[in-house]
Short mmCIF file of C-alpha atoms in Angstrom, two decimals:
data_model
loop_
_atom_site.label_atom_id
_atom_site.label_comp_id
_atom_site.label_asym_id
_atom_site.label_seq_id
_atom_site.Cartn_x
_atom_site.Cartn_y
_atom_site.Cartn_z
CA MET X 251 -0.02 -0.01 -0.02
CA HIS X 252 1.12 3.56 -0.73
CA ASP X 253 0.44 4.80 2.83
CA THR X 254 2.78 2.23 4.45
CA VAL X 255 5.83 4.38 3.61
CA PRO X 256 7.12 5.51 7.08
CA TRP X 257 8.18 8.92 8.10
CA ALA X 258 11.80 9.88 8.56
CA LYS X 259 12.76 10.65 12.16
CA TRP X 260 16.02 12.18 13.39
CA MET X 261 17.59 14.31 16.06
CA GLU X 262 19.40 17.60 15.56
CA PHE X 263 21.60 19.40 18.04
CA ALA X 264 22.09 23.18 18.14
CA PRO X 265 25.20 24.38 20.04
CA PRO X 266 24.92 27.28 22.45
CA PRO X 267 25.38 30.78 20.95
CA VAL X 268 28.92 32.10 20.95
CA GLY X 269 29.57 33.83 24.24
CA ALA X 270 26.69 32.14 26.07
CA PRO X 271 27.28 31.35 29.76
CA ALA X 272 28.70 27.95 30.52
CA THR X 273 25.38 26.93 32.12
CA VAL X 274 23.64 27.15 28.73
CA SER X 275 23.56 23.76 27.09
CA ALA X 276 22.95 22.69 23.53
CA ASP X 277 19.37 22.44 22.27
CA ALA X 278 18.13 19.08 20.98
CA TRP X 279 15.40 18.86 18.36
CA LEU X 280 13.37 15.78 17.61
CA CYS X 281 12.33 15.98 13.94
CA ALA X 282 9.97 14.02 11.72
CA SER X 283 9.02 14.41 8.07
CA PRO X 284 7.34 12.43 5.32
CA MET X 285 9.96 10.81 3.06
CA THR X 286 8.19 12.24 -0.02
CA ALA X 287 5.41 14.68 -0.59
CA ALA X 288 3.25 11.95 -2.19
CA GLN X 289 0.94 11.32 0.70
CA VAL X 290 0.45 14.97 1.55
CA LEU X 291 -0.24 15.99 -2.02
CA SER X 292 -2.56 13.03 -2.58
CA ARG X 293 -4.75 13.71 0.45
CA GLY X 294 -4.49 17.54 0.58
CA LEU X 295 -4.41 18.53 -3.09
CA TRP X 296 -5.07 15.98 -5.80
CA LYS X 297 -8.23 14.59 -4.18
CA ASN X 298 -9.61 18.12 -3.62
CA VAL X 299 -9.33 19.71 -7.06
CA SER X 300 -11.48 19.07 -10.11
CA ALA X 301 -8.48 19.38 -12.39
CA ALA X 302 -4.76 20.16 -12.20
CA VAL X 303 -2.08 20.71 -14.76
CA CYS X 304 1.64 20.15 -13.88
CA THR X 305 3.99 21.50 -16.52
CA SER X 306 7.81 21.90 -16.76
CA ALA X 307 10.57 21.38 -19.25
CA THR X 308 12.00 18.67 -16.98
CA LEU X 309 9.09 16.70 -15.50
CA THR X 310 10.32 13.52 -17.17
CA ALA X 311 13.38 11.53 -16.08
CA CYS X 312 14.98 9.17 -18.60
CA GLY X 313 12.10 10.07 -20.90
CA ARG X 314 9.43 8.88 -18.52
CA PHE X 315 7.01 10.38 -15.92
CA ASP X 316 7.44 7.50 -13.42
CA PHE X 317 9.76 9.28 -11.05
CA PHE X 318 7.57 12.45 -10.91
CA ASP X 319 4.47 10.37 -10.50
CA ARG X 320 5.92 8.48 -7.52
CA LEU X 321 7.26 11.53 -5.65
CA SER X 322 4.10 13.64 -6.27
CA GLY X 323 1.62 10.88 -5.45
CA LEU X 324 0.01 11.02 -8.90
CA ASN X 325 0.71 7.31 -9.36
CA ARG X 326 -2.22 6.76 -6.97
CA PHE X 327 -4.59 8.15 -9.61
CA PRO X 328 -5.00 5.77 -12.59
CA GLU X 329 -7.09 8.36 -14.47
CA ARG X 330 -4.15 10.79 -14.73
CA ARG X 331 -2.88 11.56 -18.22
CA ALA X 332 0.62 12.55 -19.35
CA MET X 333 1.87 14.18 -22.50
CA VAL X 334 5.25 15.22 -23.85
CA VAL X 335 4.87 18.26 -26.08
CA ALA X 336 7.28 18.47 -29.05
CA SER X 337 10.03 21.09 -28.78
CA PRO X 338 10.10 23.98 -31.25
CA PHE X 339 13.85 23.46 -31.55
CA ASP X 340 15.39 21.41 -34.36
CA TYR X 341 18.02 19.70 -32.28
CA ALA X 342 19.39 17.70 -35.23
CA ARG X 343 20.30 20.97 -36.94
CA GLN X 344 20.96 23.23 -34.00
CA GLY X 345 23.69 21.38 -32.19
CA GLU X 346 25.28 18.14 -31.07
CA LEU X 347 26.10 16.27 -27.91
CA ARG X 348 29.74 15.23 -27.69
CA ILE X 349 31.23 12.67 -25.33
CA ALA X 350 34.75 13.94 -24.52
CA PRO X 351 37.63 11.54 -25.12
CA MET X 352 38.19 10.61 -21.51
CA VAL X 353 40.27 7.57 -20.50
CA ASN X 354 39.16 7.64 -16.84
CA SER X 355 35.72 7.27 -15.37
CA PRO X 356 34.71 9.82 -12.68
CA LYS X 357 35.03 6.96 -10.21
CA SER X 358 38.78 6.77 -10.97
CA PRO X 359 41.19 8.89 -8.84
CA GLU X 360 42.83 9.97 -12.08
CA PHE X 361 39.69 11.56 -13.47
CA SER X 362 40.26 14.98 -11.94
CA SER X 363 43.77 15.41 -13.24
CA GLU X 364 42.74 14.14 -16.70
CA LEU X 365 39.85 16.61 -16.82
CA CYS X 366 42.29 19.45 -16.00
CA ARG X 367 44.44 18.36 -18.98
CA VAL X 368 41.56 17.88 -21.47
CA LEU X 369 39.52 20.99 -20.63
CA PRO X 370 41.78 23.65 -22.22
CA ALA X 371 41.63 21.99 -25.67
CA LEU X 372 37.85 21.78 -25.42
CA LEU X 373 37.55 25.48 -24.57
CA ARG X 374 39.90 26.58 -27.41
CA GLU X 375 37.55 25.02 -29.98
CA HIS X 376 35.06 27.86 -29.46
CA GLY X 377 35.62 31.55 -29.76
CA HIS X 378 32.63 33.18 -28.00
CA GLY X 379 30.43 32.39 -24.98
CA GLN X 380 30.92 29.14 -23.07
CA LEU X 381 29.50 27.64 -19.88
CA VAL X 382 31.32 25.01 -17.91
CA LEU X 383 29.24 23.23 -15.23
CA PHE X 384 30.83 21.33 -12.35
CA THR X 385 29.38 18.95 -9.85
CA SER X 386 31.79 20.08 -7.12
CA ARG X 387 33.48 23.28 -6.08
CA ARG X 388 36.74 21.39 -5.54
CA GLN X 389 36.80 20.17 -9.15
CA MET X 390 35.89 23.63 -10.41
CA GLY X 391 38.79 25.18 -8.47
CA ALA X 392 41.27 22.56 -9.65
CA CYS X 393 40.37 23.01 -13.29
CA HIS X 394 40.56 26.77 -13.02
CA ALA X 395 44.00 26.65 -11.35
CA ALA X 396 45.30 24.35 -14.11
CA LEU X 397 44.23 26.57 -17.02
CA PRO X 398 46.96 28.28 -19.12
CA ARG X 399 47.11 31.97 -18.37
CA ASP X 400 45.46 33.13 -21.60
CA LEU X 401 42.38 30.95 -20.93
CA SER X 402 42.35 31.75 -17.25
CA GLU X 403 41.99 35.46 -18.04
CA GLN X 404 38.87 34.64 -20.07
CA VAL X 405 37.15 32.80 -17.26
CA GLN X 406 34.79 34.07 -14.58
CA MET X 407 34.31 31.61 -11.74
CA GLN X 408 31.24 31.36 -9.57
CA GLY X 409 31.91 32.95 -6.21
CA GLU X 410 34.28 35.67 -7.46
CA SER X 411 31.35 38.10 -7.87
CA SER X 412 27.59 37.97 -7.95
CA ARG X 413 25.85 36.03 -10.71
CA THR X 414 24.28 39.27 -12.02
CA GLU X 415 27.70 40.87 -12.33
CA MET X 416 29.20 37.82 -13.94
CA LEU X 417 26.46 37.54 -16.58
CA ALA X 418 26.73 41.29 -17.33
CA GLU X 419 30.46 41.11 -17.86
CA HIS X 420 30.06 37.95 -19.88
CA GLY X 421 27.70 39.76 -22.23
CA ARG X 422 30.05 42.69 -22.61
CA ARG X 423 32.95 40.43 -23.53
CA VAL X 424 30.99 38.49 -26.08
CA ALA X 425 29.57 41.72 -27.55
CA ARG X 426 33.18 42.80 -28.16
CA GLY X 427 33.85 39.58 -30.05
CA LYS X 428 35.87 38.08 -27.27
CA ARG X 429 35.85 34.53 -25.85
CA SER X 430 34.12 34.54 -22.42
CA ILE X 431 33.87 31.44 -20.23
CA LEU X 432 31.70 30.99 -17.17
CA PHE X 433 32.64 28.37 -14.57
CA GLY X 434 29.71 27.43 -12.37
CA LEU X 435 28.02 24.92 -10.14
CA GLN X 436 24.43 23.66 -9.99
CA SER X 437 22.79 27.09 -9.81
CA PHE X 438 24.40 28.04 -13.12
CA GLY X 439 22.82 25.01 -14.76
CA GLU X 440 19.31 26.19 -13.88
CA GLY X 441 17.44 29.37 -14.63
CA ILE X 442 20.00 31.31 -16.66
CA ASP X 443 19.35 32.28 -20.24
CA LEU X 444 22.30 32.74 -22.60
CA PRO X 445 20.99 32.77 -26.14
CA GLY X 446 22.99 32.96 -29.35
CA SER X 447 26.71 33.62 -29.08
CA LEU X 448 26.43 34.02 -25.31
CA CYS X 449 26.57 30.26 -25.06
CA GLU X 450 27.94 28.34 -28.05
CA HIS X 451 29.40 25.56 -25.94
CA VAL X 452 28.34 23.90 -22.69
CA VAL X 453 30.83 21.64 -20.93
CA ILE X 454 29.58 19.28 -18.14
CA ASP X 455 32.28 17.61 -16.06
CA LYS X 456 30.27 14.46 -15.16
CA LEU X 457 26.84 13.08 -14.56
CA PRO X 458 25.34 15.06 -11.68
CA PHE X 459 24.76 12.29 -9.18
CA ALA X 460 24.39 13.56 -5.63
CA PRO X 461 24.63 11.50 -2.47
CA PRO X 462 21.77 11.81 0.06
CA ASN X 463 22.41 15.13 1.74
CA SER X 464 19.53 15.23 4.22
CA PRO X 465 18.09 12.93 6.88
CA VAL X 466 14.97 12.55 4.74
CA GLU X 467 16.89 11.41 1.69
CA GLU X 468 19.01 9.07 3.75
CA ALA X 469 15.97 7.54 5.37
CA LEU X 470 14.27 7.03 2.02
CA SER X 471 17.34 5.30 0.63
CA GLU X 472 17.57 3.05 3.71
CA TRP X 473 13.84 2.19 3.49
CA LEU X 474 14.04 1.29 -0.21
CA THR X 475 17.02 -0.93 0.51
CA GLY X 476 15.11 -2.62 3.29
CA GLN X 477 12.31 -3.33 0.88
CA GLY X 478 14.70 -5.11 -1.46
CA ARG X 479 14.66 -2.20 -3.88
CA ASP X 480 17.52 -0.23 -5.37
CA PRO X 481 17.68 3.46 -4.33
CA PHE X 482 20.30 4.14 -6.98
CA VAL X 483 17.94 3.03 -9.75
CA GLU X 484 14.77 4.47 -8.22
CA ILE X 485 16.19 7.77 -6.86
CA SER X 486 19.73 8.61 -7.95
CA VAL X 487 19.43 7.89 -11.66
CA PRO X 488 16.14 9.77 -12.23
CA ARG X 489 17.32 12.77 -10.26
CA ALA X 490 20.61 12.90 -12.14
CA ALA X 491 18.67 12.59 -15.41
CA MET X 492 16.40 15.52 -14.59
CA LYS X 493 19.32 17.71 -13.50
CA LEU X 494 21.41 16.78 -16.60
CA ALA X 495 18.46 17.66 -18.88
CA GLN X 496 18.38 21.08 -17.25
CA TRP X 497 22.13 21.57 -17.72
CA VAL X 498 22.06 20.41 -21.32
CA GLY X 499 19.18 22.85 -21.91
CA ARG X 500 21.43 25.80 -21.36
CA GLY X 501 22.80 25.39 -24.87
CA VAL X 502 19.81 25.93 -27.18
CA ARG X 503 17.50 28.71 -26.03
CA THR X 504 15.98 30.00 -29.27
CA VAL X 505 15.13 28.58 -32.76
CA THR X 506 18.20 30.31 -34.21
CA ASP X 507 20.78 29.10 -31.65
CA HIS X 508 23.46 26.56 -32.35
CA ALA X 509 25.41 24.95 -29.54
CA VAL X 510 27.74 22.06 -28.78
CA ILE X 511 27.23 20.19 -25.50
CA THR X 512 30.32 18.33 -24.26
CA VAL X 513 29.96 15.76 -21.46
CA CYS X 514 33.23 14.56 -19.97
CA ASP X 515 31.70 11.40 -18.58
CA THR X 516 31.85 8.32 -20.76
CA ARG X 517 29.34 6.52 -18.46
CA LEU X 518 26.61 8.30 -20.46
CA VAL X 519 27.27 5.88 -23.29
CA THR X 520 29.01 2.90 -21.68
CA MET X 521 26.70 2.16 -18.73
CA ARG X 522 23.15 0.98 -19.01
CA TYR X 523 21.86 3.64 -16.66
CA GLY X 524 23.83 6.22 -18.71
CA ARG X 525 22.08 5.19 -21.85
CA GLU X 526 18.73 5.53 -20.03
CA ILE X 527 19.65 9.04 -19.00
CA LEU X 528 20.74 9.81 -22.58
CA ALA X 529 17.36 8.68 -23.89
CA GLY X 530 15.71 11.48 -21.87
CA LEU X 531 17.94 14.32 -23.15
CA PRO X 532 17.06 16.60 -26.07
CA PRO X 533 17.62 14.56 -29.25
CA PHE X 534 20.93 16.09 -30.36
CA PRO X 535 23.13 14.00 -32.64
CA VAL X 536 25.52 12.22 -30.33
CA VAL X 537 29.23 12.09 -31.21
CA ARG X 538 31.81 10.21 -29.18
CA SER X 539 35.25 11.66 -29.85
CA GLU X 540 38.12 9.18 -30.15
CA MET X 541 41.31 9.54 -28.22
CA VAL X 542 44.06 11.42 -30.00
CA ALA X 543 46.14 8.69 -31.72
CA PRO X 544 49.93 8.36 -31.73
CA ALA X 545 51.66 9.98 -34.65
CA THR X 546 52.36 6.62 -36.32
CA THR X 547 48.69 5.79 -36.72
CA ASP X 548 46.02 6.84 -39.23
CA SER X 549 45.56 10.60 -38.87
CA ASN X 550 41.83 10.26 -39.26
CA SER X 551 41.45 8.22 -36.07
CA GLY X 552 40.97 11.33 -33.96
CA VAL X 553 37.82 12.41 -35.80
CA GLY X 554 34.62 12.13 -33.84
CA ALA X 555 32.43 9.23 -34.81
CA PRO X 556 28.60 9.28 -34.57
CA LEU X 557 27.16 6.77 -32.18
CA THR X 558 24.84 4.14 -33.68
#
């Protein structure tokens, strides 16, 4: 039954304020929360409205509504209807999705240093606006520190100034015909609009998987495991798919845009879950670049080859 999903329960401690007398002890909070909003929405909203429309560019995960239906409680209503509306963008003509020629998986300790080596060549391929999205601040800082000086001078990194100031300066540089590169984290992958030459190239360091970062998420993961279910498949993969779709969507913003999306994570095409995530992205032509070959081999071996 749907209503058998338990609540998450945990304890939080708040230390005494700085300078408080020694007699003041820490506060303890006993907390409880539903693991998802499904039950609350089902009882308090969906059953009490004659009609409701939920719409977003990223309601689907891996091309399906299953994840949204489960978390929202709509899977309890068999009469619900879902529809994917065709995009006005011609993705086959307006861009391509490239898989960068990485040797190491993000799970390898060598991935970070390899990304630092590969990134400059990727950035030099484009002469105007670019957006590089990172899944961690540490990786962003490492890649920025490793850039050659000429590229480093063309980069604005999140945290150096406000997002408003960064975007304004980015626009001024591109308007002058200069290369301008934005380094950002998750908030730069959502809700910013960089049409035309402001964003000709989006680089994504790796699939945006995130470990449970709250007691509620940890409890949900533990409960699914206890039910013999796989929280990675049911939670982690769909969430990463929805987030990646948002990030990829920074590239094409109007019907006249053209953009290249480069993902530096080969798991997108080598792992089964990666191919499921790929199926839910905008239908760009997908190209997997080959590793640069030694000088003694066929010089054409470094040309990107379309995936079939």
